[in-house]
mmCIF file of C-alpha atoms in Angstrom:
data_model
loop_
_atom_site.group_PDB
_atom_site.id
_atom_site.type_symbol
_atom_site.label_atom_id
_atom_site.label_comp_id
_atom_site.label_asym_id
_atom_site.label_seq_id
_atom_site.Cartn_x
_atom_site.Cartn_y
_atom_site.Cartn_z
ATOM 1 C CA UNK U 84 3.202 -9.987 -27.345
ATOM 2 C CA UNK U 85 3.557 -10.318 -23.583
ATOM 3 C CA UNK U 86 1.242 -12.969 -21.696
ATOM 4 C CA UNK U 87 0.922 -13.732 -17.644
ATOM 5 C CA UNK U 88 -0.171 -16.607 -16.279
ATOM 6 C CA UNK U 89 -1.239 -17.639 -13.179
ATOM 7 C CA UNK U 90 -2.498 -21.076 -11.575
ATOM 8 C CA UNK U 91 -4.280 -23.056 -10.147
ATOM 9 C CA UNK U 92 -7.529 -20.207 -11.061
ATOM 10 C CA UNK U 93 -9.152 -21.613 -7.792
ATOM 11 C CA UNK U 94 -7.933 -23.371 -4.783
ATOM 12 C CA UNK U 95 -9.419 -24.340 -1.571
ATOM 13 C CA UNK U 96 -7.564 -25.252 1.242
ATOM 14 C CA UNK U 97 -7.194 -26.440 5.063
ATOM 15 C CA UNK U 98 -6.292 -24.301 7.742
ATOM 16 C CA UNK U 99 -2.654 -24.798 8.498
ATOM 17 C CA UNK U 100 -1.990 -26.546 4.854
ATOM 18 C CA UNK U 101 0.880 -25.138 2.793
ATOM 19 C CA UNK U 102 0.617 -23.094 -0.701
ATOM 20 C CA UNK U 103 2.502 -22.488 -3.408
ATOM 21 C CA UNK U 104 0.791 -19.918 -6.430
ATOM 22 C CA UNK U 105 2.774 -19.408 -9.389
ATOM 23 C CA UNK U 106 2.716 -16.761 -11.963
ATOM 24 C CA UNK U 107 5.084 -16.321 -14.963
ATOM 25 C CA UNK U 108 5.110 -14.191 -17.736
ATOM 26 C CA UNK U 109 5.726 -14.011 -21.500
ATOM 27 C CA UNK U 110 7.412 -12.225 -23.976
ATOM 28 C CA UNK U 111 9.523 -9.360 -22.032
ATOM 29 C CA UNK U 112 12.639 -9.566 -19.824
ATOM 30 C CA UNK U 113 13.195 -8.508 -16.124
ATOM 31 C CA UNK U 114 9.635 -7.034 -15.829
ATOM 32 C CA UNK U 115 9.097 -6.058 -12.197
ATOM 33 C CA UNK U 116 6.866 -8.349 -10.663
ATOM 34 C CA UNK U 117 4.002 -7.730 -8.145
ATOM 35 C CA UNK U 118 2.145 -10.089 -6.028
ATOM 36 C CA UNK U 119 -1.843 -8.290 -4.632
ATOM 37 C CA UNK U 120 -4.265 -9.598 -2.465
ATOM 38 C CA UNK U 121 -7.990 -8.710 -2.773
ATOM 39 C CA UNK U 122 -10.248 -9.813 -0.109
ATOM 40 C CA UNK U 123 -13.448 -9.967 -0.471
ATOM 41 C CA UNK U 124 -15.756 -6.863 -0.457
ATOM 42 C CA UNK U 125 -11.883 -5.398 -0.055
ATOM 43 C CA UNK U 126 -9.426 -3.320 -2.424
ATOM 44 C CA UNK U 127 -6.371 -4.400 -3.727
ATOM 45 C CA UNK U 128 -3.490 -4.681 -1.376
ATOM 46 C CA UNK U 129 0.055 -4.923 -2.485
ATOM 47 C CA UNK U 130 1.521 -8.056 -0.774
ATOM 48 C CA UNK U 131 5.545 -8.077 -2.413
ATOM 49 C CA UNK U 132 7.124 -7.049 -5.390
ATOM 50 C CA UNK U 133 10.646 -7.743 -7.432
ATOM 51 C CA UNK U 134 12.442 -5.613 -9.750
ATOM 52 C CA UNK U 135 14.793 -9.152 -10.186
ATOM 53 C CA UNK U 136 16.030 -12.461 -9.943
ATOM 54 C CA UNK U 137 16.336 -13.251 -6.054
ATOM 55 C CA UNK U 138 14.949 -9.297 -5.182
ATOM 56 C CA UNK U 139 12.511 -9.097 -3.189
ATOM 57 C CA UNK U 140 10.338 -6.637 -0.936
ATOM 58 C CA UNK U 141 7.610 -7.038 1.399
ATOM 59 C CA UNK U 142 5.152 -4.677 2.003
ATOM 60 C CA UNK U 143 2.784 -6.115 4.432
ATOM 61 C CA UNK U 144 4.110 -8.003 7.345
ATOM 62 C CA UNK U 145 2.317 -11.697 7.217
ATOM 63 C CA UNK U 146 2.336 -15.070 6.816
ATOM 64 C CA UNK U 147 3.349 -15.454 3.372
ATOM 65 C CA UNK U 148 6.015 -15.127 1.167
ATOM 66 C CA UNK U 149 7.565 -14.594 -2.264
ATOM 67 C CA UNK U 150 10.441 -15.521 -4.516
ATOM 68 C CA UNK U 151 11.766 -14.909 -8.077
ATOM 69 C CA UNK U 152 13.645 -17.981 -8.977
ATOM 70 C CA UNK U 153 13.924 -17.199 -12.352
ATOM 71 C CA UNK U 154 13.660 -13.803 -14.565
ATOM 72 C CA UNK U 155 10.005 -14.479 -15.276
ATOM 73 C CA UNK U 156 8.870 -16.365 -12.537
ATOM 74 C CA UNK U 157 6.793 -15.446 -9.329
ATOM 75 C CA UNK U 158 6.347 -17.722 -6.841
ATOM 76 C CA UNK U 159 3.849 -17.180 -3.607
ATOM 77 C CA UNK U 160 4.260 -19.324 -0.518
ATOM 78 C CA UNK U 161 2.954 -20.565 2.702
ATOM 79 C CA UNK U 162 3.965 -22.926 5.143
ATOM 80 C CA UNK U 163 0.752 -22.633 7.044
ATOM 81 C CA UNK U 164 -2.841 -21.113 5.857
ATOM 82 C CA UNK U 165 -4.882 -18.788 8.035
ATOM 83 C CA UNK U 166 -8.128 -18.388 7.466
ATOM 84 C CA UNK U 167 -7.475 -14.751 6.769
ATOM 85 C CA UNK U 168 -5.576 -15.697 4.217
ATOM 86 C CA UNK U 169 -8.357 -16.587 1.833
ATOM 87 C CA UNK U 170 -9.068 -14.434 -1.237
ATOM 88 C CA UNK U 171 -8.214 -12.815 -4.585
ATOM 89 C CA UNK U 172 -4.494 -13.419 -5.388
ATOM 90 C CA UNK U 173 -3.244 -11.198 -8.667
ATOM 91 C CA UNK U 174 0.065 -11.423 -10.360
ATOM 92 C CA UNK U 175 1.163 -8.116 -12.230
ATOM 93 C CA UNK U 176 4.349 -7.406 -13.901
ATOM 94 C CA UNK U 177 5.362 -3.779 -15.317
ATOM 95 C CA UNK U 178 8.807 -2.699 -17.590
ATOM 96 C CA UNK U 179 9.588 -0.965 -14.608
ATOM 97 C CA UNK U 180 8.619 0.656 -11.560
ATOM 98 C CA UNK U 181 8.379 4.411 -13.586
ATOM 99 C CA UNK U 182 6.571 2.731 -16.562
ATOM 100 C CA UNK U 183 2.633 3.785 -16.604
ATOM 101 C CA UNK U 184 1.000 0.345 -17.081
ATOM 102 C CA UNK U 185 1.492 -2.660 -14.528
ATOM 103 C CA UNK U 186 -0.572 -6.347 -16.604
ATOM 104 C CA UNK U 187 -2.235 -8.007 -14.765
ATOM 105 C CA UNK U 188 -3.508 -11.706 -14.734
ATOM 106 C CA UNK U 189 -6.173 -13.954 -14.517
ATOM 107 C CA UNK U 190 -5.927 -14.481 -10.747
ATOM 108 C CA UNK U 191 -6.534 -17.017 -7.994
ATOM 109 C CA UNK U 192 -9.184 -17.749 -5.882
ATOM 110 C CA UNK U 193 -8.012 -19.304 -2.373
ATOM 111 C CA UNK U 194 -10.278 -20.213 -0.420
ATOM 112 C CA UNK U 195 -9.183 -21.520 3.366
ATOM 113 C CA UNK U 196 -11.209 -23.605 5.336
ATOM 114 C CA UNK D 75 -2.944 6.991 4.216
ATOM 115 C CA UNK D 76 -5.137 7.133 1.288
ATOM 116 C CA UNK D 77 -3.754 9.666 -1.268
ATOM 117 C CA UNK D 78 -7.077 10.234 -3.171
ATOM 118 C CA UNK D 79 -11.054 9.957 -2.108
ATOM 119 C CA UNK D 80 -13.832 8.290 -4.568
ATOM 120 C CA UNK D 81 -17.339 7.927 -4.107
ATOM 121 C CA UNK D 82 -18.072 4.493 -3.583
ATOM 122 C CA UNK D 83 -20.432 3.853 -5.801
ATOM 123 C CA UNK D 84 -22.414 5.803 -8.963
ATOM 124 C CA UNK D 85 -25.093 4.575 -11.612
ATOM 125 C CA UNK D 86 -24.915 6.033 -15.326
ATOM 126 C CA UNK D 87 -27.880 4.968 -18.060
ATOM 127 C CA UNK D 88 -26.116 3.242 -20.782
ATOM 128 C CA UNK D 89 -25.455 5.370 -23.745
ATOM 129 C CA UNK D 90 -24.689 7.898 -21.509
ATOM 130 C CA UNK D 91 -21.363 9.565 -20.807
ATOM 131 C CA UNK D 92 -19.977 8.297 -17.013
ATOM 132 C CA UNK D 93 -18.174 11.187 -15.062
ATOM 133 C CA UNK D 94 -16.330 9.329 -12.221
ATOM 134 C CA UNK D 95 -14.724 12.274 -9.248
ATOM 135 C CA UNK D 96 -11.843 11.743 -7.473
ATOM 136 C CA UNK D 97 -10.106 14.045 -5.146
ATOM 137 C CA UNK D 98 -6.544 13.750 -4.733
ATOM 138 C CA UNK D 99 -5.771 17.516 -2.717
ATOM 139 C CA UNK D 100 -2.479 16.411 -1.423
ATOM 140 C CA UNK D 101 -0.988 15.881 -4.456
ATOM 141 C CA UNK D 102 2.343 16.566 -5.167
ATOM 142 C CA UNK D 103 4.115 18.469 -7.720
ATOM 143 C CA UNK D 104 5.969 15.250 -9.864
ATOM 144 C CA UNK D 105 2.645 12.777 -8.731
ATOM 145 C CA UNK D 106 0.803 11.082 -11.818
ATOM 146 C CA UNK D 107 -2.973 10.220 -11.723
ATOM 147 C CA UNK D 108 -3.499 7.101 -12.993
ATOM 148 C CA UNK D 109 -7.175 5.353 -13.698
ATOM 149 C CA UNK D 110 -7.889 1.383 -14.040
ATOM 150 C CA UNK D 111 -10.798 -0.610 -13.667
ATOM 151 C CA UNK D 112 -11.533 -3.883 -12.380
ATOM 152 C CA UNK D 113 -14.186 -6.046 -13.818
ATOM 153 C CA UNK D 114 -15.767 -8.462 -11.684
ATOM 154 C CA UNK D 115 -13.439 -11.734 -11.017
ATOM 155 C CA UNK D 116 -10.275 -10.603 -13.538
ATOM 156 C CA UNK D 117 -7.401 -8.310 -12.745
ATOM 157 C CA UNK D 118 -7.523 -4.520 -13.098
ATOM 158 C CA UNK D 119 -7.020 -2.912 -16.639
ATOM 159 C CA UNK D 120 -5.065 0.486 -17.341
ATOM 160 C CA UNK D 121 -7.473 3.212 -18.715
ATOM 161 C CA UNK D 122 -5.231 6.549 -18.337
ATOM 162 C CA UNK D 123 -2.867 8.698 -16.896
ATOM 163 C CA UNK D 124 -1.699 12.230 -16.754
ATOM 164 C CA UNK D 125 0.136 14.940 -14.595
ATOM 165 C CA UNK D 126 -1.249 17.992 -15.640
ATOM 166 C CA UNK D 127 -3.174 18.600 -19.048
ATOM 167 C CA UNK D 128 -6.132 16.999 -20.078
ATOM 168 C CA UNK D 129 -5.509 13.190 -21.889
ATOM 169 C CA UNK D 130 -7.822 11.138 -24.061
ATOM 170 C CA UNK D 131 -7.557 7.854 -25.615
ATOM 171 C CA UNK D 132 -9.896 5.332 -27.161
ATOM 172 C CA UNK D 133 -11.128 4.373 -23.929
ATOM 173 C CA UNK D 134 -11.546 7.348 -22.106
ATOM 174 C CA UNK D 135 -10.859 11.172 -21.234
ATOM 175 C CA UNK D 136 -9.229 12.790 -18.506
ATOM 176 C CA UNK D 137 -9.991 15.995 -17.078
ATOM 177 C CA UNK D 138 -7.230 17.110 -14.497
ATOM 178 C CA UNK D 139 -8.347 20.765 -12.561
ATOM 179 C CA UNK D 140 -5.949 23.310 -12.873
ATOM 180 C CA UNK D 141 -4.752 23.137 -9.229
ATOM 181 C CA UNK D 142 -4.711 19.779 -9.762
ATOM 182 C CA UNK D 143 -6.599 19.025 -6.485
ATOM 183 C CA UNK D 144 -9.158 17.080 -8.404
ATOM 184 C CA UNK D 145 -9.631 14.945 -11.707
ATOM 185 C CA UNK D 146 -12.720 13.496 -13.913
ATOM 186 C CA UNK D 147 -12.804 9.871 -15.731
ATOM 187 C CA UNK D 148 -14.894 9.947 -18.656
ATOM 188 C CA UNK D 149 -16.748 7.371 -20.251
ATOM 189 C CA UNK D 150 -18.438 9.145 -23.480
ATOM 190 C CA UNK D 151 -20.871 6.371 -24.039
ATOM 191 C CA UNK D 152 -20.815 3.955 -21.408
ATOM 192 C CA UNK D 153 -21.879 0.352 -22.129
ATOM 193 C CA UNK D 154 -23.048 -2.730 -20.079
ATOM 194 C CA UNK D 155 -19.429 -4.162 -20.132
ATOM 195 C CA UNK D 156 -18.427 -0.884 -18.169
ATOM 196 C CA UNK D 157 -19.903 -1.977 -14.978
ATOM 197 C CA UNK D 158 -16.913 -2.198 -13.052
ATOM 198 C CA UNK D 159 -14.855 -0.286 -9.835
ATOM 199 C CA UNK D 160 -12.723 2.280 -11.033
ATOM 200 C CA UNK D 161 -9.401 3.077 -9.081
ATOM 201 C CA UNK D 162 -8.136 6.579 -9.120
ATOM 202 C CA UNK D 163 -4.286 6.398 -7.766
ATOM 203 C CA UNK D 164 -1.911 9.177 -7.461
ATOM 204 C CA UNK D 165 1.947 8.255 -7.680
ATOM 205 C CA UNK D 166 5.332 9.383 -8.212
ATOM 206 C CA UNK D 167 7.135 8.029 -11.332
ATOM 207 C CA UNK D 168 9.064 5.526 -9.531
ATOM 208 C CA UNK D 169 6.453 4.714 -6.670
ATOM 209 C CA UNK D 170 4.800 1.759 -6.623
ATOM 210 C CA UNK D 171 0.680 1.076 -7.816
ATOM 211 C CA UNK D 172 -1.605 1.294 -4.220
ATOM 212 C CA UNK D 173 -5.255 0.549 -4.773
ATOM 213 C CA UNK D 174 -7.592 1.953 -3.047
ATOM 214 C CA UNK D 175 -11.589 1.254 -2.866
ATOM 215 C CA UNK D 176 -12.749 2.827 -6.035
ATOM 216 C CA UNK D 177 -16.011 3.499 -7.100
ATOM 217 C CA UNK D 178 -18.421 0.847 -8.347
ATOM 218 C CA UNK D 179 -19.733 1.930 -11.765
ATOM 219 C CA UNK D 180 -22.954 0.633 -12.017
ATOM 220 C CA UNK D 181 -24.298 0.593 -15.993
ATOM 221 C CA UNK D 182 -27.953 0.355 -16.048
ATOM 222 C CA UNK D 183 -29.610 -0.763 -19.154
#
């Protein structure tokens, strides 16, 4: 059976410190990958996503980034935190961009002081 | 622009069956409605999907309108563990998932 992962589950961090959230999943090849944001009292926003290794687009112009270093890997960066920045982080992976379902996991909670 | 339009919040006694609106009237001809929920603090969960009939499965039904301007979630006997906001999206086969603000299902015992 397919698992994803994510960590660290929480995180707080200075304003202006880097970051680095990984997710990687189980049991499947080349998912597509998709990094959200929720803030809070928000909805989910769609940050990047990768249909493979080294592929990826950006949907929101900001601060962060992402990259696929390996088939099941999903990496989140930062060089420098904003406040704004704080909030839900989800990783989700799907067969494919037609398939119904997209899994998503656990989360992380950043939190930017 | 927001595809689809949700109350943003609704209260059902538990037991009772939970009818959760959304109106998607610019939908297009090959665009899917697609249902998950998101319980406090995890990631959001797949219910359902359809196009243009009516679906069920063992976690809920799916009523679609004819014109298909409009569909209904169904809980048939909603529990405490349903509390959650409940995301109606509309999207092509090969579009990607965008979330809007749902409605928060509130359960009340």
């Amino acid at each position: 059976s397919q698992t994803i992962h994510q960590w660290p589950a929480t995180l707080v961090q200075p304003v202006g410190s880097p970051l680095s959230l990984e997710c990687t999943v189980e049991g499947t090849s080349n998912p597509n990958l998709y990094w959200y944001r929720q803030a809070a009292g928000r909805g989910l926003q769609l940050l990047f996503y990768s249909v493979g290794i080294g592929q990826i687009s950006s949907e929101v112009p900001q601060n962060l980034s992402a990259s696929r270093p390996q088939d099941r890997q999903f990496i989140l960066s930062s060089k420098k935190l904003l406040l704004s920045d704080s909030g839900f982080y989800l990783c989700a992976w799907s067969v494919s961009l037609s398939y119904n379902e997209q899994f998503f996991g656990p989360g992380t909670r950043l939190t930017v002081l | 622009d927001a595809k689809t339009t949700q109350p943003t919040s609704m209260d059902c006694a538990e037991g009772r069956a939970a009818n959760l609106p959304c109106n998607h009237s610019t939908i297009s001809g090959n665009e899917y409605v697609y249902w998950y929920r998101q319980i406090h603090s995890q990631g959001p969960q797949y219910i359902i999907h359809g196009l243009k009939n009516n679906e069920t499965n063992e976690m809920a039904s799916l009523i679609i309108t004819e014109d298909r301007k409009s569909s209904t979630l169904i809980l048939p006997h909603a529990t405490l563990r349903d509390t959650a906001v409940y995301y109606c999206i509309v999207k092509g086969r090969d579009d990607k998932i965008i979330f809007g603000k749902g409605t928060r299902l509130h359960i009340l015992p």
